[in-house]
Tab-separated table of C-alpha atoms in Angstrom:
chain	number	residue	atom	x	y	z
A	1458	UNK	CA	-95.914	-74.525	69.662
A	1459	UNK	CA	-99.505	-75.614	69.090
A	1460	UNK	CA	-101.177	-74.430	65.906
A	1461	UNK	CA	-103.109	-71.213	66.512
A	1462	UNK	CA	-105.516	-69.227	64.422
A	1463	UNK	CA	-104.858	-65.489	64.095
A	1464	UNK	CA	-108.310	-63.898	64.313
A	1465	UNK	CA	-106.796	-60.399	64.115
A	1466	UNK	CA	-105.193	-61.183	60.774
A	1467	UNK	CA	-107.597	-63.523	58.998
A	1468	UNK	CA	-111.122	-62.404	58.144
A	1469	UNK	CA	-113.657	-65.056	57.087
A	1470	UNK	CA	-114.818	-64.691	53.504
A	1471	UNK	CA	-117.178	-66.730	51.435
A	1472	UNK	CA	-115.686	-68.755	48.644
A	1473	UNK	CA	-116.086	-66.881	45.372
A	1474	UNK	CA	-117.828	-69.120	42.928
A	1475	UNK	CA	-119.608	-66.371	41.012
A	1476	UNK	CA	-118.692	-67.638	37.576
A	1477	UNK	CA	-120.719	-66.584	34.522
A	1478	UNK	CA	-123.549	-68.824	33.482
A	1479	UNK	CA	-122.239	-70.623	30.406
A	1480	UNK	CA	-124.775	-72.009	27.964
A	1481	UNK	CA	-124.942	-75.736	27.439
A	1482	UNK	CA	-123.797	-76.929	30.873
A	1483	UNK	CA	-125.036	-76.413	34.394
A	1484	UNK	CA	-121.650	-75.559	35.892
A	1485	UNK	CA	-118.345	-74.966	34.213
A	1486	UNK	CA	-115.802	-77.776	34.491
A	1487	UNK	CA	-112.093	-77.096	34.483
A	1488	UNK	CA	-109.838	-78.487	31.806
A	1489	UNK	CA	-106.251	-78.300	30.628
A	1490	UNK	CA	-105.371	-74.709	29.698
A	1491	UNK	CA	-107.585	-73.045	32.324
A	1492	UNK	CA	-105.882	-70.923	34.966
A	1493	UNK	CA	-107.320	-70.916	38.487
A	1494	UNK	CA	-106.525	-68.318	41.109
A	1495	UNK	CA	-106.464	-68.910	44.840
A	1496	UNK	CA	-106.109	-66.061	47.341
A	1497	UNK	CA	-106.584	-65.471	51.046
A	1498	UNK	CA	-107.936	-62.216	52.421
A	1499	UNK	CA	-105.197	-60.464	54.362
A	1500	UNK	CA	-102.427	-62.733	53.034
A	1501	UNK	CA	-101.412	-61.533	49.575
A	1502	UNK	CA	-98.256	-63.633	49.736
A	1503	UNK	CA	-100.471	-66.725	49.536
A	1504	UNK	CA	-102.108	-65.542	46.326
A	1505	UNK	CA	-101.296	-67.880	43.512
A	1506	UNK	CA	-102.306	-68.597	39.943
A	1507	UNK	CA	-101.922	-72.072	38.588
A	1508	UNK	CA	-102.669	-73.455	35.141
A	1509	UNK	CA	-104.316	-76.798	34.719
A	1510	UNK	CA	-101.533	-78.771	33.055
A	1511	UNK	CA	-101.749	-81.466	30.413
A	1512	UNK	CA	-102.244	-84.043	33.148
A	1513	UNK	CA	-105.266	-82.185	34.452
A	1514	UNK	CA	-103.574	-81.132	37.698
A	1515	UNK	CA	-102.795	-77.822	39.379
A	1516	UNK	CA	-100.031	-76.949	41.830
A	1517	UNK	CA	-101.206	-74.902	44.834
A	1518	UNK	CA	-99.208	-73.586	47.808
A	1519	UNK	CA	-99.370	-75.842	50.894
A	1520	UNK	CA	-101.558	-78.319	49.036
A	1521	UNK	CA	-99.209	-79.502	46.282
A	1522	UNK	CA	-100.505	-80.969	43.036
A	1523	UNK	CA	-104.225	-81.622	42.880
A	1524	UNK	CA	-106.548	-83.072	40.267
A	1525	UNK	CA	-108.628	-80.319	38.605
A	1526	UNK	CA	-109.594	-81.396	35.104
A	1527	UNK	CA	-113.264	-82.301	34.869
A	1528	UNK	CA	-114.054	-80.719	38.240
A	1529	UNK	CA	-116.263	-77.733	38.886
A	1530	UNK	CA	-115.022	-75.014	41.185
A	1531	UNK	CA	-117.339	-76.374	43.882
A	1532	UNK	CA	-115.768	-79.789	43.596
A	1533	UNK	CA	-112.268	-78.346	43.656
A	1534	UNK	CA	-113.281	-76.369	46.707
A	1535	UNK	CA	-114.417	-79.549	48.427
A	1536	UNK	CA	-111.024	-81.074	47.771
A	1537	UNK	CA	-109.330	-78.010	49.244
A	1538	UNK	CA	-111.648	-78.118	52.267
A	1539	UNK	CA	-110.614	-81.691	52.939
A	1540	UNK	CA	-106.903	-80.916	52.737
A	1541	UNK	CA	-106.662	-77.542	54.494
A	1542	UNK	CA	-107.214	-78.810	58.077
A	1543	UNK	CA	-104.133	-80.990	57.643
A	1544	UNK	CA	-101.919	-78.108	56.548
A	1545	UNK	CA	-100.299	-75.475	58.737
A	1546	UNK	CA	-99.022	-72.192	57.384
A	1547	UNK	CA	-96.096	-70.652	59.254
A	1548	UNK	CA	-96.053	-66.865	59.459
A	1549	UNK	CA	-93.110	-64.694	60.481
A	1550	UNK	CA	-93.509	-61.590	62.664
A	1551	UNK	CA	-91.514	-58.379	62.279
A	1552	UNK	CA	-89.072	-59.450	65.008
A	1553	UNK	CA	-88.290	-62.699	63.175
A	1554	UNK	CA	-90.385	-65.090	65.246
A	1555	UNK	CA	-92.532	-67.666	63.540
A	1556	UNK	CA	-95.942	-68.911	64.548
A	1557	UNK	CA	-98.221	-71.440	62.872
A	1558	UNK	CA	-101.601	-70.438	61.408
A	1559	UNK	CA	-104.267	-72.978	60.559
A	1560	UNK	CA	-106.281	-72.153	57.429
A	1561	UNK	CA	-109.857	-73.172	56.717
A	1562	UNK	CA	-111.772	-73.326	53.454
A	1563	UNK	CA	-114.015	-70.350	54.239
A	1564	UNK	CA	-110.956	-68.074	54.266
A	1565	UNK	CA	-109.982	-68.898	50.693
A	1566	UNK	CA	-111.189	-67.304	47.454
A	1567	UNK	CA	-111.130	-69.543	44.417
A	1568	UNK	CA	-111.921	-68.422	40.873
A	1569	UNK	CA	-111.085	-68.998	37.226
A	1570	UNK	CA	-108.541	-66.306	36.280
A	1571	UNK	CA	-108.202	-67.286	32.627
A	1572	UNK	CA	-110.195	-69.635	30.444
A	1573	UNK	CA	-108.574	-71.750	27.792
A	1574	UNK	CA	-108.844	-70.066	24.361
A	1575	UNK	CA	-111.228	-70.770	21.531
A	1576	UNK	CA	-110.060	-71.421	17.994
A	1577	UNK	CA	-111.523	-70.087	14.743
A	1578	UNK	CA	-110.636	-71.751	11.472
A	1579	UNK	CA	-111.841	-71.806	7.897
A	1580	UNK	CA	-113.032	-68.912	5.733
A	1581	UNK	CA	-111.936	-66.099	8.006
A	1582	UNK	CA	-109.295	-63.424	7.509
A	1583	UNK	CA	-107.217	-64.245	10.595
A	1584	UNK	CA	-107.659	-67.871	11.714
A	1585	UNK	CA	-106.172	-68.907	15.024
A	1586	UNK	CA	-106.776	-68.843	18.764
A	1587	UNK	CA	-108.601	-66.088	20.641
A	1588	UNK	CA	-108.864	-65.346	24.329
A	1589	UNK	CA	-112.167	-66.476	25.765
A	1590	UNK	CA	-114.433	-64.265	27.826
A	1591	UNK	CA	-117.832	-65.227	29.242
A	1592	UNK	CA	-120.639	-64.552	26.805
A	1593	UNK	CA	-118.417	-64.713	23.701
A	1594	UNK	CA	-120.527	-65.473	20.632
A	1595	UNK	CA	-119.580	-66.825	17.236
A	1596	UNK	CA	-120.327	-63.399	15.727
A	1597	UNK	CA	-117.859	-61.730	18.098
A	1598	UNK	CA	-115.222	-64.390	17.454
A	1599	UNK	CA	-115.632	-63.868	13.716
A	1600	UNK	CA	-115.192	-60.132	14.171
A	1601	UNK	CA	-111.981	-60.731	16.150
A	1602	UNK	CA	-110.854	-63.054	13.363
A	1603	UNK	CA	-111.167	-60.205	10.828
A	1604	UNK	CA	-114.456	-61.275	9.273
A	1605	UNK	CA	-115.170	-63.615	6.402
A	1606	UNK	CA	-112.651	-64.368	3.677
A	1607	UNK	CA	-114.506	-64.983	0.422
A	1608	UNK	CA	-112.780	-65.606	-2.949
A	1609	UNK	CA	-109.643	-63.610	-2.161
A	1610	UNK	CA	-111.873	-60.800	-0.829
A	1611	UNK	CA	-111.042	-60.170	2.828
A	1612	UNK	CA	-113.753	-58.165	4.536
A	1613	UNK	CA	-115.955	-57.940	7.547
A	1614	UNK	CA	-119.285	-59.665	7.681
A	1615	UNK	CA	-121.097	-57.898	4.799
A	1616	UNK	CA	-124.358	-57.886	6.758
A	1617	UNK	CA	-122.727	-56.118	9.715
A	1618	UNK	CA	-120.628	-53.936	7.404
A	1619	UNK	CA	-123.713	-52.855	5.497
A	1620	UNK	CA	-125.513	-51.919	8.716
A	1621	UNK	CA	-122.505	-49.944	9.954
A	1622	UNK	CA	-122.156	-48.136	6.639
A	1623	UNK	CA	-125.822	-47.211	6.567
A	1624	UNK	CA	-125.530	-45.833	10.092
A	1625	UNK	CA	-122.480	-43.790	9.076
A	1626	UNK	CA	-124.302	-42.693	5.916
A	1627	UNK	CA	-127.266	-41.305	7.873
A	1628	UNK	CA	-124.933	-39.705	10.417
A	1629	UNK	CA	-123.137	-37.875	7.603
A	1630	UNK	CA	-126.444	-36.680	6.191
A	1631	UNK	CA	-127.331	-35.315	9.627
A	1632	UNK	CA	-124.019	-33.474	9.720
A	1633	UNK	CA	-124.718	-32.194	6.215
A	1634	UNK	CA	-128.147	-30.860	7.238
A	1635	UNK	CA	-126.708	-29.218	10.355
A	1636	UNK	CA	-123.979	-27.449	8.343
A	1637	UNK	CA	-126.538	-26.232	5.814
A	1638	UNK	CA	-128.649	-24.665	8.544
A	1639	UNK	CA	-125.566	-23.237	10.240
A	1640	UNK	CA	-124.521	-21.562	6.975
A	1641	UNK	CA	-128.001	-20.048	6.659
A	1642	UNK	CA	-127.726	-18.727	10.207
A	1643	UNK	CA	-124.294	-17.194	9.573
A	1644	UNK	CA	-125.550	-15.540	6.389
A	1645	UNK	CA	-128.524	-14.104	8.279
A	1646	UNK	CA	-126.207	-12.723	10.964
A	1647	UNK	CA	-124.052	-11.087	8.298
A	1648	UNK	CA	-127.170	-9.393	6.943
A	1649	UNK	CA	-128.243	-8.347	10.439
A	1650	UNK	CA	-131.424	-10.398	10.212
A	1651	UNK	CA	-133.115	-12.304	13.027
A	1652	UNK	CA	-134.770	-14.720	10.600
A	1653	UNK	CA	-133.352	-17.860	9.008
A	1654	UNK	CA	-133.744	-18.237	5.266
A	1655	UNK	CA	-134.030	-21.990	4.771
A	1656	UNK	CA	-135.250	-21.834	1.194
A	1657	UNK	CA	-133.144	-23.633	-1.369
A	1658	UNK	CA	-131.432	-26.038	1.029
A	1659	UNK	CA	-130.525	-29.461	-0.318
A	1660	UNK	CA	-133.142	-31.967	0.777
A	1661	UNK	CA	-131.717	-34.730	2.938
A	1662	UNK	CA	-133.072	-38.126	4.085
A	1663	UNK	CA	-132.901	-36.938	7.696
A	1664	UNK	CA	-136.172	-37.133	9.655
A	1665	UNK	CA	-138.220	-33.922	9.812
A	1666	UNK	CA	-138.159	-34.006	13.615
A	1667	UNK	CA	-134.357	-33.968	13.582
A	1668	UNK	CA	-134.314	-31.110	11.059
A	1669	UNK	CA	-136.755	-29.136	13.215
A	1670	UNK	CA	-134.537	-29.655	16.245
A	1671	UNK	CA	-131.463	-28.458	14.344
A	1672	UNK	CA	-133.329	-25.396	13.077
A	1673	UNK	CA	-134.530	-24.572	16.589
A	1674	UNK	CA	-130.997	-24.756	17.997
A	1675	UNK	CA	-129.589	-22.513	15.274
A	1676	UNK	CA	-132.401	-19.983	15.715
A	1677	UNK	CA	-131.787	-19.817	19.450
A	1678	UNK	CA	-128.063	-19.381	18.857
A	1679	UNK	CA	-128.757	-16.665	16.292
A	1680	UNK	CA	-130.984	-14.746	18.706
A	1681	UNK	CA	-128.462	-15.088	21.529
A	1682	UNK	CA	-125.527	-13.948	19.368
A	1683	UNK	CA	-127.468	-10.984	17.967
A	1684	UNK	CA	-128.538	-9.985	21.460
A	1685	UNK	CA	-124.970	-10.229	22.729
A	1686	UNK	CA	-123.742	-8.029	19.868
A	1687	UNK	CA	-126.497	-5.509	20.499
A	1688	UNK	CA	-125.655	-5.304	24.200
A	1689	UNK	CA	-121.977	-4.835	23.424
A	1690	UNK	CA	-122.752	-1.906	21.125
A	1691	UNK	CA	-125.185	-0.388	23.620
A	1692	UNK	CA	-122.531	-0.595	26.328
A	1693	UNK	CA	-120.009	1.215	24.132
A	1694	UNK	CA	-122.556	3.849	23.135
A	1695	UNK	CA	-123.458	4.469	26.782
A	1696	UNK	CA	-119.794	4.750	27.750
A	1697	UNK	CA	-119.159	7.151	24.864
A	1698	UNK	CA	-122.110	9.317	25.925
A	1699	UNK	CA	-120.721	9.508	29.458
A	1700	UNK	CA	-117.367	10.604	28.092
A	1701	UNK	CA	-119.059	13.215	25.899
A	1702	UNK	CA	-120.931	14.603	28.909
A	1703	UNK	CA	-117.746	14.799	30.957
A	1704	UNK	CA	-115.928	16.423	28.057
A	1705	UNK	CA	-118.639	19.075	27.743
A	1706	UNK	CA	-118.494	19.840	31.473
A	1707	UNK	CA	-114.698	20.078	31.506
A	1708	UNK	CA	-114.744	22.269	28.396
A	1709	UNK	CA	-117.058	24.750	30.123
A	1710	UNK	CA	-114.905	24.563	33.244
A	1711	UNK	CA	-111.736	25.253	31.246
A	1712	UNK	CA	-113.363	28.250	29.586
A	1713	UNK	CA	-114.250	29.730	32.985
A	1714	UNK	CA	-110.810	28.992	34.407
A	1715	UNK	CA	-109.114	30.687	31.482
A	1716	UNK	CA	-111.317	33.752	31.913
A	1717	UNK	CA	-110.469	33.797	35.632
A	1718	UNK	CA	-106.801	33.447	34.774
A	1719	UNK	CA	-106.929	36.364	32.380
A	1720	UNK	CA	-108.631	38.501	35.048
A	1721	UNK	CA	-106.045	37.544	37.662
A	1722	UNK	CA	-103.262	38.358	35.197
A	1723	UNK	CA	-104.723	41.795	34.518
A	1724	UNK	CA	-105.058	42.510	38.245
A	1725	UNK	CA	-101.461	41.387	38.802
A	1726	UNK	CA	-100.175	43.746	36.112
A	1727	UNK	CA	-102.165	46.635	37.568
A	1728	UNK	CA	-100.872	45.863	41.069
A	1729	UNK	CA	-97.290	46.010	39.776
A	1730	UNK	CA	-97.982	49.453	38.333
A	1731	UNK	CA	-99.409	50.672	41.647
A	1732	UNK	CA	-96.404	49.213	43.453
A	1733	UNK	CA	-94.084	51.185	41.197
A	1734	UNK	CA	-95.985	54.373	42.041
A	1735	UNK	CA	-95.774	53.523	45.764
A	1736	UNK	CA	-99.506	53.465	46.305
A	1737	UNK	CA	-99.771	49.660	46.873
A	1738	UNK	CA	-97.811	47.558	49.319
A	1739	UNK	CA	-95.663	44.637	48.065
A	1740	UNK	CA	-97.701	42.091	50.026
A	1741	UNK	CA	-100.746	42.905	47.923
A	1742	UNK	CA	-98.725	42.427	44.752
A	1743	UNK	CA	-97.497	39.067	45.983
A	1744	UNK	CA	-101.081	37.981	46.714
A	1745	UNK	CA	-102.205	38.975	43.227
A	1746	UNK	CA	-99.278	36.993	41.798
A	1747	UNK	CA	-100.320	33.860	43.752
A	1748	UNK	CA	-103.882	34.172	42.476
A	1749	UNK	CA	-102.648	34.489	38.903
A	1750	UNK	CA	-100.402	31.402	39.220
A	1751	UNK	CA	-103.182	29.322	40.840
A	1752	UNK	CA	-105.627	30.177	38.038
A	1753	UNK	CA	-103.041	29.288	35.401
A	1754	UNK	CA	-102.204	25.961	37.100
A	1755	UNK	CA	-105.866	24.987	37.430
A	1756	UNK	CA	-106.461	25.761	33.772
A	1757	UNK	CA	-103.473	23.624	32.786
A	1758	UNK	CA	-104.746	20.683	34.882
A	1759	UNK	CA	-108.178	20.930	33.311
A	1760	UNK	CA	-106.577	21.050	29.865
A	1761	UNK	CA	-104.635	17.856	30.647
A	1762	UNK	CA	-107.793	16.137	31.829
A	1763	UNK	CA	-109.559	17.185	28.647
A	1764	UNK	CA	-106.740	15.748	26.554
A	1765	UNK	CA	-106.963	12.373	28.359
A	1766	UNK	CA	-110.727	12.388	28.075
A	1767	UNK	CA	-110.543	13.197	24.391
A	1768	UNK	CA	-108.155	10.262	23.873
A	1769	UNK	CA	-110.551	7.950	25.717
A	1770	UNK	CA	-113.439	9.217	23.575
A	1771	UNK	CA	-111.491	8.525	20.403
A	1772	UNK	CA	-110.695	4.994	21.631
A	1773	UNK	CA	-114.346	4.296	22.421
A	1774	UNK	CA	-115.404	5.620	19.026
A	1775	UNK	CA	-112.838	3.354	17.387
A	1776	UNK	CA	-114.084	0.328	19.348
A	1777	UNK	CA	-117.669	1.150	18.442
A	1778	UNK	CA	-116.788	1.422	14.784
A	1779	UNK	CA	-114.686	-1.771	14.915
A	1780	UNK	CA	-117.396	-3.837	16.666
A	1781	UNK	CA	-119.325	-4.460	13.487
A	1782	UNK	CA	-116.128	-5.016	11.510
A	1783	UNK	CA	-114.787	-7.567	13.981
A	1784	UNK	CA	-118.109	-9.382	14.025
A	1785	UNK	CA	-118.274	-9.431	10.252
A	1786	UNK	CA	-114.717	-10.757	9.982
A	1787	UNK	CA	-115.485	-13.486	12.562
A	1788	UNK	CA	-118.716	-14.430	10.780
A	1789	UNK	CA	-116.962	-14.596	7.423
A	1790	UNK	CA	-114.329	-16.889	8.947
A	1791	UNK	CA	-117.010	-19.148	10.461
A	1792	UNK	CA	-118.883	-19.145	7.169
A	1793	UNK	CA	-115.781	-20.194	5.252
A	1794	UNK	CA	-115.067	-23.010	7.712
A	1795	UNK	CA	-118.695	-24.150	7.591
A	1796	UNK	CA	-118.640	-24.269	3.787
A	1797	UNK	CA	-115.397	-26.260	3.854
A	1798	UNK	CA	-116.934	-28.708	6.334
A	1799	UNK	CA	-120.018	-28.965	4.150
A	1800	UNK	CA	-117.893	-29.786	1.102
A	1801	UNK	CA	-115.956	-32.382	3.105
A	1802	UNK	CA	-119.152	-33.963	4.411
A	1803	UNK	CA	-120.605	-33.982	0.916
A	1804	UNK	CA	-117.574	-35.884	-0.377
A	1805	UNK	CA	-117.843	-38.356	2.513
A	1806	UNK	CA	-121.558	-38.842	1.841
A	1807	UNK	CA	-120.774	-39.752	-1.750
A	1808	UNK	CA	-117.936	-42.078	-0.731
A	1809	UNK	CA	-119.917	-43.859	1.980
A	1810	UNK	CA	-122.937	-44.015	-0.301
A	1811	UNK	CA	-120.884	-45.927	-2.871
A	1812	UNK	CA	-119.639	-48.239	-0.114
A	1813	UNK	CA	-123.239	-48.853	0.957
A	1814	UNK	CA	-124.120	-49.839	-2.597
A	1815	UNK	CA	-121.099	-52.129	-2.879
A	1816	UNK	CA	-121.780	-53.716	0.519
A	1817	UNK	CA	-125.326	-54.315	-0.667
A	1818	UNK	CA	-123.998	-56.049	-3.760
A	1819	UNK	CA	-121.696	-58.255	-1.692
A	1820	UNK	CA	-124.501	-59.039	0.725
A	1821	UNK	CA	-126.981	-59.864	-2.027
A	1822	UNK	CA	-124.489	-62.054	-3.899
A	1823	UNK	CA	-123.070	-63.829	-0.875
A	1824	UNK	CA	-124.435	-67.354	-0.548
A	1825	UNK	CA	-123.387	-68.506	2.869
A	1826	UNK	CA	-123.928	-72.233	3.353
A	1827	UNK	CA	-127.567	-73.235	3.247
A	1828	UNK	CA	-129.935	-70.393	2.354
A	1829	UNK	CA	-128.564	-67.077	3.694
A	1830	UNK	CA	-126.584	-68.490	6.617
A	1831	UNK	CA	-122.916	-69.526	6.785
A	1832	UNK	CA	-121.856	-73.071	7.510
A	1833	UNK	CA	-120.594	-72.830	11.092
A	1834	UNK	CA	-119.599	-75.962	12.955
A	1835	UNK	CA	-118.476	-76.031	16.574
A	1836	UNK	CA	-116.275	-78.837	17.874
A	1837	UNK	CA	-116.579	-79.135	21.642
A	1838	UNK	CA	-114.843	-81.626	23.908
A	1839	UNK	CA	-117.008	-83.115	26.636
A	1840	UNK	CA	-117.943	-86.314	28.420
A	1841	UNK	CA	-114.750	-87.981	27.249
A	1842	UNK	CA	-115.498	-87.519	23.545
A	1843	UNK	CA	-115.498	-84.723	21.004
A	1844	UNK	CA	-118.896	-83.492	19.892
A	1845	UNK	CA	-119.617	-81.326	16.845
A	1846	UNK	CA	-122.799	-79.464	15.998
A	1847	UNK	CA	-124.047	-76.778	13.632
A	1848	UNK	CA	-124.234	-73.261	15.029
A	1849	UNK	CA	-125.239	-69.748	14.096
A	1850	UNK	CA	-123.494	-66.397	14.561
A	1851	UNK	CA	-125.429	-65.880	17.817
A	1852	UNK	CA	-124.339	-69.177	19.404
A	1853	UNK	CA	-122.409	-68.689	22.634
A	1854	UNK	CA	-119.021	-70.354	22.813
A	1855	UNK	CA	-117.342	-72.256	25.625
A	1856	UNK	CA	-113.644	-72.364	26.455
A	1857	UNK	CA	-111.746	-74.713	24.180
A	1858	UNK	CA	-114.357	-74.615	21.396
A	1859	UNK	CA	-113.100	-74.914	17.831
A	1860	UNK	CA	-115.188	-72.960	15.299
A	1861	UNK	CA	-115.014	-74.083	11.698
A	1862	UNK	CA	-116.416	-71.550	9.190
A	1863	UNK	CA	-117.320	-72.390	5.627
A	1864	UNK	CA	-118.443	-69.575	3.324
A	1865	UNK	CA	-119.250	-69.908	-0.356
A	1866	UNK	CA	-119.808	-66.976	-2.723
A	1867	UNK	CA	-121.445	-66.667	-6.102
A	1868	UNK	CA	-121.062	-63.849	-8.567
A	1869	UNK	CA	-119.468	-61.208	-6.369
A	1870	UNK	CA	-118.548	-58.466	-8.857
A	1871	UNK	CA	-114.886	-57.521	-9.035
A	1872	UNK	CA	-113.105	-54.826	-11.009
A	1873	UNK	CA	-113.597	-55.287	-14.749
A	1874	UNK	CA	-116.181	-58.032	-14.323
A	1875	UNK	CA	-119.861	-57.618	-15.258
A	1876	UNK	CA	-122.809	-59.789	-14.310
A	1877	UNK	CA	-125.753	-60.370	-16.658
A	1878	UNK	CA	-127.848	-57.207	-16.554
A	1879	UNK	CA	-131.149	-59.075	-16.539
A	1880	UNK	CA	-130.293	-60.601	-13.137
A	1881	UNK	CA	-128.886	-57.414	-11.597
A	1882	UNK	CA	-130.392	-56.061	-8.417
A	1883	UNK	CA	-131.234	-52.373	-8.001
A	1884	UNK	CA	-128.098	-51.894	-5.896
A	1885	UNK	CA	-126.008	-53.525	-8.592
A	1886	UNK	CA	-127.489	-51.301	-11.301
A	1887	UNK	CA	-126.659	-48.231	-9.196
A	1888	UNK	CA	-123.102	-49.511	-8.812
A	1889	UNK	CA	-122.748	-50.121	-12.549
A	1890	UNK	CA	-124.117	-46.636	-13.309
A	1891	UNK	CA	-121.367	-45.184	-11.110
A	1892	UNK	CA	-118.748	-47.302	-12.878
């Protein structure tokens, strides 16, 4: 059977060469350790990942082993384009028949699935290889390697650590200010006041604009909560008044019904006397008896309604009385929790503050290479030889780079060790005062 091309199955697609722009070269070149991925739209069974082996070759379906090391994806694509017209893929239908399908280069997607790793060595906490991703910088690689390792002191980059600690320090102070204002609001609610008493609060390094925003939020919440409590009490008072009005009406009604019942009873007794004398027929006596029973029944029903209404009134009165108590109990609970949070935040502020001081000491005493920079050397293979060059923490890495880090420290204070006081920085003096 002649080779055919299944237009209903294969959809043309442009070759994916959208690789990240890597600094230092115009177009990335494959090397041993890279993994390339080839796929065909509509034919997942042809998808294949292949690593560039030590010989610089990859094994691809239909095409066999091909040279890849030193080639860009465009060049590898050209090689595939040359070979594909000579290859025929045989596809099997559901009924077991086979038919050949001719592939072309524009139906294939080619990309780098995995880059070869980079290696970090020297004065770092966790030397070794790291997975490469486009845009990886020396700073990020150092962070993945656990930071600098200086004189048995394993830590993150003290410059980054100091910045992070200062950010956490200010965040804790913001939380501290917010809890202070919240406590003032809760105290005002307990006193039934609509005003916040912010006198006597601990002054914080938080910006005035932030403090004003926090105060505004708490004031709005205070007004809303007070208004909600007021409406709840007004609703209960209105409901209680309605019950009182109904109770008054039913009480008057019961009084009248009892008077009517007494009158009907008297008439019934008199009718019985007349019946005994033979001056009143029995039908009239029976009628008087029905009237007496009806009046008694109606009075009993009204009495039952009054009892239910009285119970409802008592329940409403209890709810009205308990409204303030429940609110006070809830406010006292919130106040206790807020004070506990404030104490916790205060302890954290002190702890982080000491860390900030210590990080400042480490940063000020750390002599990294020449001046205030570490000695960072990158070894990069290229053009058939290995090149090395000095780099900074912001230098972007390429796959296969080897990063050598050299860090030297002077006078980092450790437990039980004092530096000459005349050369101490302000941060160091604060640390010594704490010790």
